[in-house]
Amino acid sequence: MDKNKKIEIPKKVLKIMEPFLKNGAEIYVVGGAVRDLLLDREVKDWDFTTNLTPDEMKKLFPKNSFYNNKFGTFSIVGEDKEVFEVTTFRIEQGYGDSRHPDEIKWGKSLAKDLERRDFTINAMALDNKLNLTDPFGGLSDLKNKLIKTVESADERFEEDALRMMRAVRIACQLGFVLELKTFESIQKNAKKISKVSGERIRDELFKILSAKKPAEGIMILKNCGLLKEIIPELLEGVGVAQKGHHIDDVWTHSLKTLDNCDSKDPVTRLACLLHDLAKPMVMKGEGEERTFHNHEVKGSRVAVSIGKRLKLSNKQLDQLFKLVRWHMFTVSEVQTDKAVRRFIRNVTVEYLNEMISLRRADRLGSGAKETSWRWEDFKNRLDEVQKQAFSIKELKVNGEDVMKILNIKPGRKVGEVLESLFAEVEENPKLNERDILLEKIKKFV
């Protein structure tokens, strides 16, 4: 936080505030926007709060605005189609399900509105003159890099249990620490996260995984008891020693792999975290005799079950499965093209780069160098092999050619000839030339 940095509210934001002020209304920039502005971070979402109701705001913005929810959020479409959200001062009463307020009432003051917010660094407001309203010491906590709840931590987490995940996520994103009472309250209330939907937990987890140092966020989740409630399977790797080139236990290696992932895809990062989670489940032997045979097979199934709990889409589940299932692929200069094609077919071309990212992270997480001549050679071969035929459809001849040359009608014979040709091409990709294959078809007469 640069104490000498002069903050400014962009003109596009002041333009949204202007109609409110001209009509004698209160309007403030609020929440994460204020926090990020003070931290000199890019503000991705400009949020506002006002004493006007949505119906009153609609009179100020009859065009390019909409309001269709029960939370009092009014959306204004500004320049370049950017959407600005303005929320009426409100008071939330009761959280029977630890997820949603039982009742929302319009508030009368900014102070009451800020009281309902989650953390002190999100409970600040700025007016158009840059006057800061900070009733809970958010600015001080920003300077001290603390995540602290507004007043009672137990009450804030009782209102919405997801706030516990959000506390960890914000700490991870900003490089902050949890204030002691906030941390202890999360430990005390961790089991309440079970009341939160898998989708909401997934969204916060993905944001943690997308941070610059995601392993720190996962470690905080572990230390405050949330990981045990979300992905307990991961904790089985704590203290499980490996062998050979591995100097860390399974848990530590998984964290290092995650931190070394160069892919931005949160599913790939999740795969990095989960890639070895089944090792404790299949472990046999001790010391240098210890084995983890087929941990990738078992792990892919467990990873999918975790993904289902987190409500991943079918496509995301497929990606997670493939990355964990096939991450133990062989990198060798003596591999045949056929073996490399089989690997590509298993992973699919769509996820090939993600698999490369996982394997690179796995290497670095094991203490190995980022690359080697074998690794570079293998990546080059992947590029070359992808140019070869992967299926009968990619042969330079088709069923029409077979029927014409052999003078036969559609039937099983056509498929048998094409399968035979493809088998030869798999062994020797250079044979996939039209003239060569047409000559080979004649041998089936």
PDB file of C-alpha atoms in Angstrom, residues 79 85 90 101 112 114 118-119 127 161 263 268 277 301 304 307 313 326 332 355 358 361 376 400 414:
ATOM      1  CA  GLU A  79     -19.802   3.826 -21.460  1.00  0.00           C
ATOM      2  CA  GLU A  85     -24.161  -1.879  -9.740  1.00  0.00           C
ATOM      3  CA  ARG A  90     -30.126  -2.030   3.391  1.00  0.00           C
ATOM      4  CA  PRO A 101     -30.795 -13.299   4.735  1.00  0.00           C
ATOM      5  CA  LYS A 112     -26.140   0.811   9.013  1.00  0.00           C
ATOM      6  CA  LEU A 114     -21.669  -0.856   6.296  1.00  0.00           C
ATOM      7  CA  ASP A 118     -18.269  -9.039   5.896  1.00  0.00           C
ATOM      8  CA  PHE A 119     -14.772  -7.673   6.532  1.00  0.00           C
ATOM      9  CA  ASP A 127     -17.855   9.914  -1.762  1.00  0.00           C
ATOM     10  CA  ALA A 161     -20.854 -19.517   6.164  1.00  0.00           C
ATOM     11  CA  SER A 263      -1.664 -22.828 -16.613  1.00  0.00           C
ATOM     12  CA  THR A 268      -5.876 -27.815 -14.378  1.00  0.00           C
ATOM     13  CA  LEU A 277      -4.131 -37.775  -3.709  1.00  0.00           C
ATOM     14  CA  ARG A 301     -12.039 -41.726  -9.798  1.00  0.00           C
ATOM     15  CA  VAL A 304     -14.173 -36.975 -10.181  1.00  0.00           C
ATOM     16  CA  GLY A 307     -15.441 -32.601  -8.692  1.00  0.00           C
ATOM     17  CA  SER A 313     -19.659 -29.266 -15.280  1.00  0.00           C
ATOM     18  CA  TRP A 326      -2.932 -40.004 -17.540  1.00  0.00           C
ATOM     19  CA  SER A 332      11.383 -41.694 -23.476  1.00  0.00           C
ATOM     20  CA  MET A 355      -1.314 -32.000 -19.349  1.00  0.00           C
ATOM     21  CA  LEU A 358       0.661 -30.408 -15.050  1.00  0.00           C
ATOM     22  CA  ALA A 361       4.581 -28.525 -12.409  1.00  0.00           C
ATOM     23  CA  GLU A 376      12.046 -31.227 -24.896  1.00  0.00           C
ATOM     24  CA  GLU A 400     -15.731 -44.929 -51.700  1.00  0.00           C
ATOM     25  CA  VAL A 414     -15.127 -52.088 -46.654  1.00  0.00           C
TER      26      VAL A 414
END
